[in-house]
Amino acid sequence: MSGVKAKPRVRSHQGYPPSKKARFVTPQSRAPAGAAAAAFILGAASSLSIEPLWSLLGSFVLLGVATLLGVKQRLVLATCLLLGGFFSLGSVSYGIVHRNIDRQPLRRLHDSLGDAFWETPVLVEGRLREEPRSGTDTSAMTISVERLVVHGRHCSLSGGLRVNVGGEERFRARLDELRTGDGVRLWAFLKRPRGYGNPGSFDIEDYHRREGVTLSGSVKSALLVERFTLSPWWESLSSRVRSRVRRAIGSAFENVVERDSEVPGVVLALLIGDRSLLPPWASDLYQRAGTFHVMAISGAHVGLFSWLLYGALRKAGLDQKPALGFLFVALPMYASLCGGRPSVVRAVVMCLCVSAAKLLSIDSPGLNGLALSALLLLAVRPMDLHDPGFQLSFLATCSILAFAGLLASKLTPGLGRMGDWLGLSLAAQIGVVPILAWHFLRLTPAAVIANLVALPLAGVLMVVGAAVILLAPLPWIGAGMAWLAWLLVKSLTLSSEIAIAIPWGSFRVPHPGHWWMAAYAMAFSVALIARGAWRGLTIVVLALLSFLLAVRPSPSTPSNCLRVTAFDVGHGDALLLEVPGGRRLLVDGG
């Protein structure tokens, strides 16, 4: 046997030889950060009522012991304790933030004086957390309160306040001059946020709590709003840039589009995630067609922006490392320009993780980057876990990373390049089905087809929209770009209209219930760690669960019973009578 080299036995990093027959992979081997993120999320979702100090101390003890056991190669026990530590950290972080919001001095003062005390307006002073958002009848402002003047008494306290400013539109236009960080003074009626009490209705109090807001208010007219200090330029820089982009888009399409057109709003939303110019009818259309996600800055937008910027730097002569390093400056600035929403922050963090892996020559799967971005975001804002936008963003991306390749490989032989796009669209739908059903009571099968048009159009529109702003000073070229953007947006709108016109393309479903959600979550989790035929089988199970939800009838009243349902409509009474035989009568008393 001399002169013959023995073939080395290949082993995986767990110390076991790889096997083609393996049906499952552990989360640690596929995406180590994914297991930690899942434990943290489960801890935050549980929101156990444990004293924060003891829970935090227990978390550090578990993580410390896990580290010592890991050094001693006790990997199984170390992994269990490590996941327990992240579970505890998720629970304590959510509990601390939730408790701090409910204990804001502004909320405590309001509750201590009672609702009757606040039937007259009070003078509020504070700073804007973000730019005012204009609506059809009102403009919304979110304020960090610093001082109240109640019946001549000055009270210095803190808290989050959301106020709706009414009155004539020509006066509300003054609010467009306000910037993030500006000091404002206004007269407002204050109250606790209250939504409608009907099952499945939008929980306005929970929404405000996620934003750090504990009271809501109303202002009769924008004339009662005064700006008394300007924010420092570095605090309002992104706000000022967004305002300039908004004005540039509005003026560029001034002579191109008709009144109440969706074109400027779509272009602005695609560029910086600002949907203030998008008319309500267009928002409703894109939501029903399942293409509204292209209006929110997310992974596709950030990925395209990064690719264009990186390619331009490389063409300019920069080496790979300086070009990647420049992304660490440009991407956070872009996230700030887009308002720092969870979807764009998630995409930026994930892109930076991939860039860092390339700089350090580390193999970093996409699921690791996604999980790390989820950990970072939830560590800072744990209450975003219950935000539908956050859930849709992460689950769609997770599903694409896990299933798009498998689905595309099955579809590509017969459909070619179209199979790749169809696989990506199908994979995204697998992730968002339970969120759409739970929060919006809707399924959108037509979105699979509509996104085949929407996604490429969105990429082209980002480039054309940027060209509209940059080339606007050039008369012929700028106008030509505006007309090209008009054509692309109208194509996007037409594809959405065709999608919802397809029978069963978009329809409402009954509330899925906890058992269905648990079954879907279990099947989805198994699909993430399964391999080969087992992964395909779990995808089939997910499709069957979606079909069962679609065909499941809504609960009905027995034919021999009289049923009376009282609805919470805010003012007045609304009663629905369901009489034997199936006839219904709505009694609405205003």
XYZ file of N, CA and C in Angstrom, residues 46 56-57 84-85 107 137 160 169 175 199 232 296 307-308 335-336 366 386 395 417 425 431 451 497 528 531:
81
model
N -44.685 34.956 24.608
C -45.264 34.435 25.844
C -45.546 35.540 26.847
N -34.156 38.940 34.104
C -32.924 39.344 33.434
C -31.718 38.645 34.051
N -31.710 38.541 35.371
C -30.615 37.840 36.042
C -30.587 36.374 35.630
N -32.754 28.575 26.182
C -33.515 29.042 27.338
C -33.158 30.460 27.727
N -31.882 30.811 27.612
C -31.458 32.180 27.905
C -32.059 33.182 26.952
N -49.884 59.120 30.847
C -50.995 58.174 31.012
C -51.436 58.112 32.470
N -59.654 63.812 5.698
C -60.342 64.799 6.530
C -59.487 65.334 7.672
N -46.163 59.560 25.134
C -46.456 59.600 23.703
C -47.898 59.972 23.455
N -58.915 72.084 4.814
C -57.700 71.543 4.221
C -56.664 72.634 3.967
N -49.315 72.350 8.097
C -48.607 71.319 8.838
C -47.517 70.651 8.000
N -65.503 41.687 17.593
C -64.438 40.686 17.408
C -63.800 40.806 16.026
N -32.810 70.670 15.408
C -31.457 70.767 14.857
C -31.412 70.106 13.479
N -44.022 49.142 -0.060
C -43.246 49.258 1.176
C -41.800 48.890 0.887
N -27.319 46.591 -5.090
C -26.708 46.060 -6.306
C -26.302 47.182 -7.262
N -27.199 48.176 -7.442
C -26.873 49.291 -8.326
C -25.705 50.115 -7.776
N -31.966 53.821 4.901
C -32.998 53.407 5.850
C -33.578 54.609 6.584
N -32.725 55.552 6.974
C -33.206 56.763 7.647
C -34.069 57.594 6.707
N -28.553 33.042 3.987
C -29.505 34.134 4.102
C -30.358 34.037 5.345
N -45.871 42.043 17.204
C -47.298 41.953 16.928
C -47.725 42.855 15.776
N -41.792 36.826 7.473
C -42.238 35.508 7.030
C -42.141 35.363 5.519
N -37.319 30.642 -17.580
C -37.067 31.737 -16.648
C -38.313 32.117 -15.866
N -42.668 33.802 -6.275
C -43.973 34.336 -5.877
C -44.747 33.325 -5.041
N -45.529 31.933 3.060
C -45.240 32.577 4.333
C -46.314 33.531 4.808
N -47.858 39.186 -8.986
C -46.489 39.542 -8.622
C -45.488 39.232 -9.726
N -55.820 45.153 -11.338
C -57.251 45.098 -11.642
C -57.625 43.760 -12.279
N -39.112 24.039 7.236
C -37.851 24.773 7.276
C -36.660 23.855 7.528
N -35.676 18.043 4.526
C -34.885 17.957 3.302
C -35.609 17.104 2.262
